[in-house]
GROMACS .gro file of C-alpha atoms in nm:
model
  236
    1MET     CA    1   9.580  11.249  10.260
    2LYS     CA    2   9.876  11.431  10.109
    3VAL     CA    3   9.797  11.721   9.866
    4LEU     CA    4  10.037  11.932   9.662
    5LEU     CA    5   9.924  12.275   9.536
    6ILE     CA    6  10.081  12.409   9.221
    7GLU     CA    7   9.945  12.759   9.177
    8ASP     CA    8  10.134  13.087   9.101
    9GLU     CA    9   9.847  13.317   9.216
   10GLU     CA   10   9.902  13.377   9.594
   11GLN     CA   11   9.544  13.457   9.667
   12SER     CA   12   9.412  13.165   9.476
   13ALA     CA   13   9.651  12.935   9.657
   14LYS     CA   14   9.552  13.066   9.990
   15LYS     CA   15   9.183  13.037   9.920
   16LEU     CA   16   9.231  12.680   9.792
   17GLU     CA   17   9.435  12.576  10.104
   18GLY     CA   18   9.169  12.726  10.333
   19TYR     CA   19   8.882  12.539  10.160
   20LEU     CA   20   9.064  12.211  10.163
   21LYS     CA   21   9.135  12.228  10.538
   22ALA     CA   22   8.777  12.319  10.608
   23LEU     CA   23   8.641  12.030  10.390
   24ASP     CA   24   8.870  11.748  10.520
   25SER     CA   25   9.081  11.780  10.836
   26SER     CA   26   9.291  11.467  10.730
   27ILE     CA   27   9.443  11.672  10.442
   28THR     CA   28   9.805  11.769  10.474
   29ILE     CA   29   9.934  12.035  10.229
   30LEU     CA   30  10.277  11.923  10.136
   31SER     CA   31  10.381  12.239   9.961
   32VAL     CA   32  10.267  12.532   9.754
   33LEU     CA   33  10.474  12.569   9.435
   34SER     CA   34  10.447  12.839   9.168
   35SER     CA   35  10.648  12.727   8.868
   36VAL     CA   36  10.714  12.445   8.626
   37ARG     CA   37  11.086  12.440   8.754
   38GLU     CA   38  10.997  12.417   9.119
   39SER     CA   39  10.734  12.148   9.052
   40VAL     CA   40  10.982  11.929   8.849
   41GLU     CA   41  11.242  11.961   9.123
   42TYR     CA   42  10.996  11.879   9.390
   43LEU     CA   43  10.846  11.567   9.221
   44GLN     CA   44  11.191  11.436   9.134
   45SER     CA   45  11.321  11.460   9.493
   46LYS     CA   46  11.019  11.416   9.726
   47SER     CA   47  10.760  11.151   9.796
   48GLU     CA   48  10.464  11.156   9.559
   49PRO     CA   49  10.136  11.323   9.673
   50ASP     CA   50   9.799  11.152   9.669
   51LEU     CA   51   9.640  11.452   9.488
   52ILE     CA   52   9.770  11.763   9.299
   53PHE     CA   53   9.569  12.077   9.244
   54LEU     CA   54   9.747  12.218   8.938
   55ASP     CA   55   9.706  12.555   8.773
   56VAL     CA   56   9.744  12.507   8.402
   57GLN     CA   57   9.929  12.840   8.338
   58LEU     CA   58  10.230  12.903   8.568
   59ALA     CA   59  10.483  13.186   8.594
   60ASP     CA   60  10.738  13.014   8.370
   61GLY     CA   61  10.503  12.831   8.125
   62ASP     CA   62  10.244  12.562   8.060
   63SER     CA   63  10.216  12.318   8.363
   64PHE     CA   64  10.177  12.024   8.118
   65LYS     CA   65  10.555  12.063   8.060
   66ILE     CA   66  10.602  11.918   8.417
   67PHE     CA   67  10.488  11.578   8.295
   68ASP     CA   68  10.727  11.583   8.009
   69LYS     CA   69  11.010  11.568   8.263
   70VAL     CA   70  10.863  11.363   8.553
   71ARG     CA   71  10.646  11.051   8.584
   72CYS     CA   72  10.373  11.105   8.834
   73GLU     CA   73  10.091  10.865   8.937
   74ALA     CA   74   9.906  11.115   9.158
   75PHE     CA   75   9.556  11.219   9.077
   76ILE     CA   76   9.523  11.576   8.933
   77ILE     CA   77   9.257  11.839   8.968
   78PHE     CA   78   9.330  12.121   8.715
   79VAL     CA   79   9.270  12.476   8.820
   80THR     CA   80   9.242  12.749   8.556
   81ALA     CA   81   9.051  13.044   8.415
   82TYR     CA   82   9.026  12.882   8.070
   83ASP     CA   83   8.886  12.555   7.947
   84GLN     CA   84   9.078  12.511   7.618
   85HIS     CA   85   9.324  12.270   7.781
   86SER     CA   86   9.053  12.029   7.889
   87LEU     CA   87   9.118  11.756   7.628
   88GLN     CA   88   9.493  11.761   7.690
   89ALA     CA   89   9.429  11.731   8.067
   90PHE     CA   90   9.226  11.412   8.035
   91ASP     CA   91   9.533  11.243   7.881
   92LEU     CA   92   9.674  11.253   8.237
   93ASN     CA   93   9.536  11.105   8.569
   94THR     CA   94   9.275  11.375   8.579
   95VAL     CA   95   9.000  11.388   8.836
   96SER     CA   96   8.826  11.714   8.757
   97TYR     CA   97   8.861  12.063   8.601
   98LEU     CA   98   8.805  12.355   8.842
   99LEU     CA   99   8.738  12.678   8.670
  100LYS     CA  100   8.832  13.013   8.827
  101PRO     CA  101   8.686  13.189   9.017
  102PHE     CA  102   8.613  12.877   9.222
  103ASP     CA  103   8.416  12.858   9.548
  104GLN     CA  104   8.416  12.602   9.833
  105ASP     CA  105   8.123  12.408   9.675
  106GLY     CA  106   8.326  12.374   9.356
  107VAL     CA  107   8.626  12.244   9.541
  108SER     CA  108   8.402  12.009   9.753
  109ARG     CA  109   8.259  11.855   9.423
  110ALA     CA  110   8.606  11.799   9.285
  111LEU     CA  111   8.717  11.634   9.612
  112LYS     CA  112   8.417  11.399   9.615
  113LYS     CA  113   8.500  11.292   9.261
  114TYR     CA  114   8.851  11.225   9.367
  115TYR     CA  115   8.734  11.017   9.664
  116ARG     CA  116   8.507  10.813   9.436
  117MET     CA  117   8.794  10.752   9.185
  118ARG     CA  118   9.048  10.667   9.466
  119GLY     CA  119   8.792  10.432   9.617
  120LYS     CA  120   8.736  10.245   9.286
  121GLN     CA  121   9.113  10.216   9.235
  122LYS     CA  122   9.177  10.080   9.584
  123ALA     CA  123   8.890   9.837   9.577
  124GLU     CA  124   9.071   9.655   9.291
  125SER     CA  125   9.371   9.581   9.522
  126PHE     CA  126   9.183   9.476   9.836
  127GLN     CA  127   9.165   9.106   9.940
  128SER     CA  128   8.805   9.002   9.910
  129ARG     CA  129   8.833   8.622   9.943
  130PHE     CA  130   8.954   8.417  10.233
  131VAL     CA  131   9.009   8.044  10.288
  132VAL     CA  132   8.996   7.898  10.643
  133LYS     CA  133   9.025   7.543  10.774
  134LYS     CA  134   8.846   7.354  11.057
  135GLY     CA  135   8.944   6.998  11.103
  136SER     CA  136   8.998   6.846  10.760
  137ASN     CA  137   8.748   7.085  10.590
  138PHE     CA  138   8.837   7.408  10.409
  139PHE     CA  139   8.571   7.693  10.397
  140THR     CA  140   8.566   7.991  10.166
  141LEU     CA  141   8.462   8.335  10.299
  142SER     CA  142   8.422   8.680  10.148
  143SER     CA  143   8.548   8.977  10.339
  144SER     CA  144   8.177   9.072  10.408
  145ASP     CA  145   8.141   8.747  10.603
  146ILE     CA  146   8.405   8.854  10.850
  147ALA     CA  147   8.319   9.028  11.183
  148TYR     CA  148   8.665   9.070  11.323
  149PHE     CA  149   9.015   8.939  11.351
  150ILE     CA  150   9.166   8.901  11.706
  151LYS     CA  151   9.502   8.797  11.833
  152GLN     CA  152   9.488   8.568  12.141
  153ASN     CA  153   9.841   8.409  12.142
  154VAL     CA  154   9.739   8.295  11.795
  155LEU     CA  155   9.525   8.489  11.533
  156TYR     CA  156   9.161   8.405  11.491
  157LEU     CA  157   8.913   8.505  11.217
  158VAL     CA  158   8.556   8.535  11.359
  159THR     CA  159   8.266   8.533  11.117
  160ARG     CA  160   7.939   8.721  11.138
  161SER     CA  161   7.762   8.400  11.229
  162GLY     CA  162   7.998   8.358  11.529
  163ASP     CA  163   8.225   8.089  11.386
  164LYS     CA  164   8.586   8.112  11.494
  165PHE     CA  165   8.877   7.993  11.283
  166LEU     CA  166   9.256   7.996  11.325
  167TYR     CA  167   9.401   8.222  11.066
  168ASP     CA  168   9.762   8.208  10.945
  169SER     CA  169   9.856   8.580  10.892
  170SER     CA  170   9.944   8.892  11.095
  171LEU     CA  171   9.725   9.190  11.182
  172GLY     CA  172   9.989   9.414  11.023
  173SER     CA  173   9.957   9.239  10.689
  174LEU     CA  174   9.579   9.217  10.712
  175GLU     CA  175   9.550   9.585  10.785
  176LYS     CA  176   9.702   9.661  10.447
  177GLN     CA  177   9.501   9.399  10.266
  178LEU     CA  178   9.141   9.495  10.392
  179ASP     CA  179   8.929   9.779  10.278
  180SER     CA  180   8.977  10.061  10.534
  181GLU     CA  181   8.624  10.187  10.450
  182TYR     CA  182   8.491   9.880  10.637
  183PHE     CA  183   8.776   9.736  10.852
  184PHE     CA  184   8.960   9.922  11.135
  185ARG     CA  185   9.233   9.818  11.366
  186ILE     CA  186   9.090   9.911  11.710
  187SER     CA  187   9.396   9.797  11.897
  188ARG     CA  188   9.726   9.611  11.867
  189GLY     CA  189   9.535   9.287  11.889
  190CYS     CA  190   9.209   9.334  11.692
  191ILE     CA  191   9.058   9.448  11.350
  192VAL     CA  192   8.687   9.482  11.337
  193ASN     CA  193   8.421   9.517  11.049
  194TYR     CA  194   8.222   9.841  11.067
  195GLU     CA  195   7.897   9.657  10.958
  196CYS     CA  196   7.923   9.446  11.279
  197ILE     CA  197   7.941   9.734  11.525
  198LYS     CA  198   7.597   9.788  11.682
  199SER     CA  199   7.711  10.055  11.937
  200PHE     CA  200   8.005  10.150  12.162
  201LYS     CA  201   8.035  10.306  12.497
  202PRO     CA  202   8.304  10.461  12.721
  203TYR     CA  203   8.525  10.214  12.895
  204THR     CA  204   8.825  10.297  13.110
  205SER     CA  205   9.108  10.539  13.040
  206HIS     CA  206   8.948  10.700  12.723
  207ARG     CA  207   8.890  10.368  12.569
  208TYR     CA  208   8.566  10.232  12.418
  209LEU     CA  209   8.391   9.894  12.449
  210LEU     CA  210   8.216   9.777  12.131
  211ASP     CA  211   7.876   9.601  12.129
  212LEU     CA  212   7.845   9.381  11.812
  213ASN     CA  213   7.543   9.268  11.635
  214LEU     CA  214   7.642   8.903  11.673
  215MET     CA  215   7.706   8.656  11.959
  216SER     CA  216   8.067   8.688  12.071
  217GLN     CA  217   8.264   8.572  12.367
  218ASP     CA  218   8.532   8.828  12.313
  219ASP     CA  219   8.545   9.184  12.455
  220LEU     CA  220   8.640   9.420  12.175
  221ILE     CA  221   8.800   9.735  12.323
  222VAL     CA  222   8.925  10.034  12.130
  223SER     CA  223   9.262  10.121  12.275
  224GLN     CA  224   9.332  10.479  12.405
  225SER     CA  225   9.586  10.532  12.128
  226ARG     CA  226   9.331  10.444  11.856
  227ALA     CA  227   9.022  10.602  12.004
  228ALA     CA  228   9.040  10.938  11.837
  229LEU     CA  229   9.103  10.779  11.495
  230PHE     CA  230   8.821  10.527  11.556
  231LYS     CA  231   8.568  10.810  11.611
  232LYS     CA  232   8.677  10.976  11.296
  233TRP     CA  233   8.661  10.655  11.091
  234ILE     CA  234   8.324  10.545  11.215
  235LYS     CA  235   8.162  10.876  11.124
  236LYS     CA  236   8.275  10.863  10.760
   0.00000   0.00000   0.00000
């Protein structure tokens, strides 16, 4: 997750950066900015962050002026010693309002609210319905019916009941369409549903062999290059 800090108090910025890294190791702090001018220049020239922690009052003025000059779709958590700007803040893509002096628990609550809002937003864009064919018959499936996708010369969709269907797509495309809370690409040739994993155990060369809660003829192996990410994902 890419986070931008816009805060002109050095100690406050350092404290916030430390809390964020302690709370979520996946967070990357893109930059720490201290003025409206710097922030406008950054947002006009760099890729957009996922989340901005934004001090309301900056060295060169009110931070709301940033959004008079740039369009930004990132979620925002406002950080300030005052609450009189709260109504104005909620005209933007606001997650929460963090009052100074803040502590790690306060930052944690704000992050959790962001995760909920982000999850709701993402859920609206995920593919949830699938159509497969066997013989001359078409069958409709929901994403929750799917156990895994596996590439074996051609791509197959395997259901939780063990049915196996040819599926006309690519794993790269499916990876973008499926909800990453439930589906994970364990190797170049397989995407698996979290709810179908009963257990996993060490295999060879820092890989893992999955044991699924369904009958399957396929060995699902987490590749060495995906093993560390898999362990992080499965613990979420």
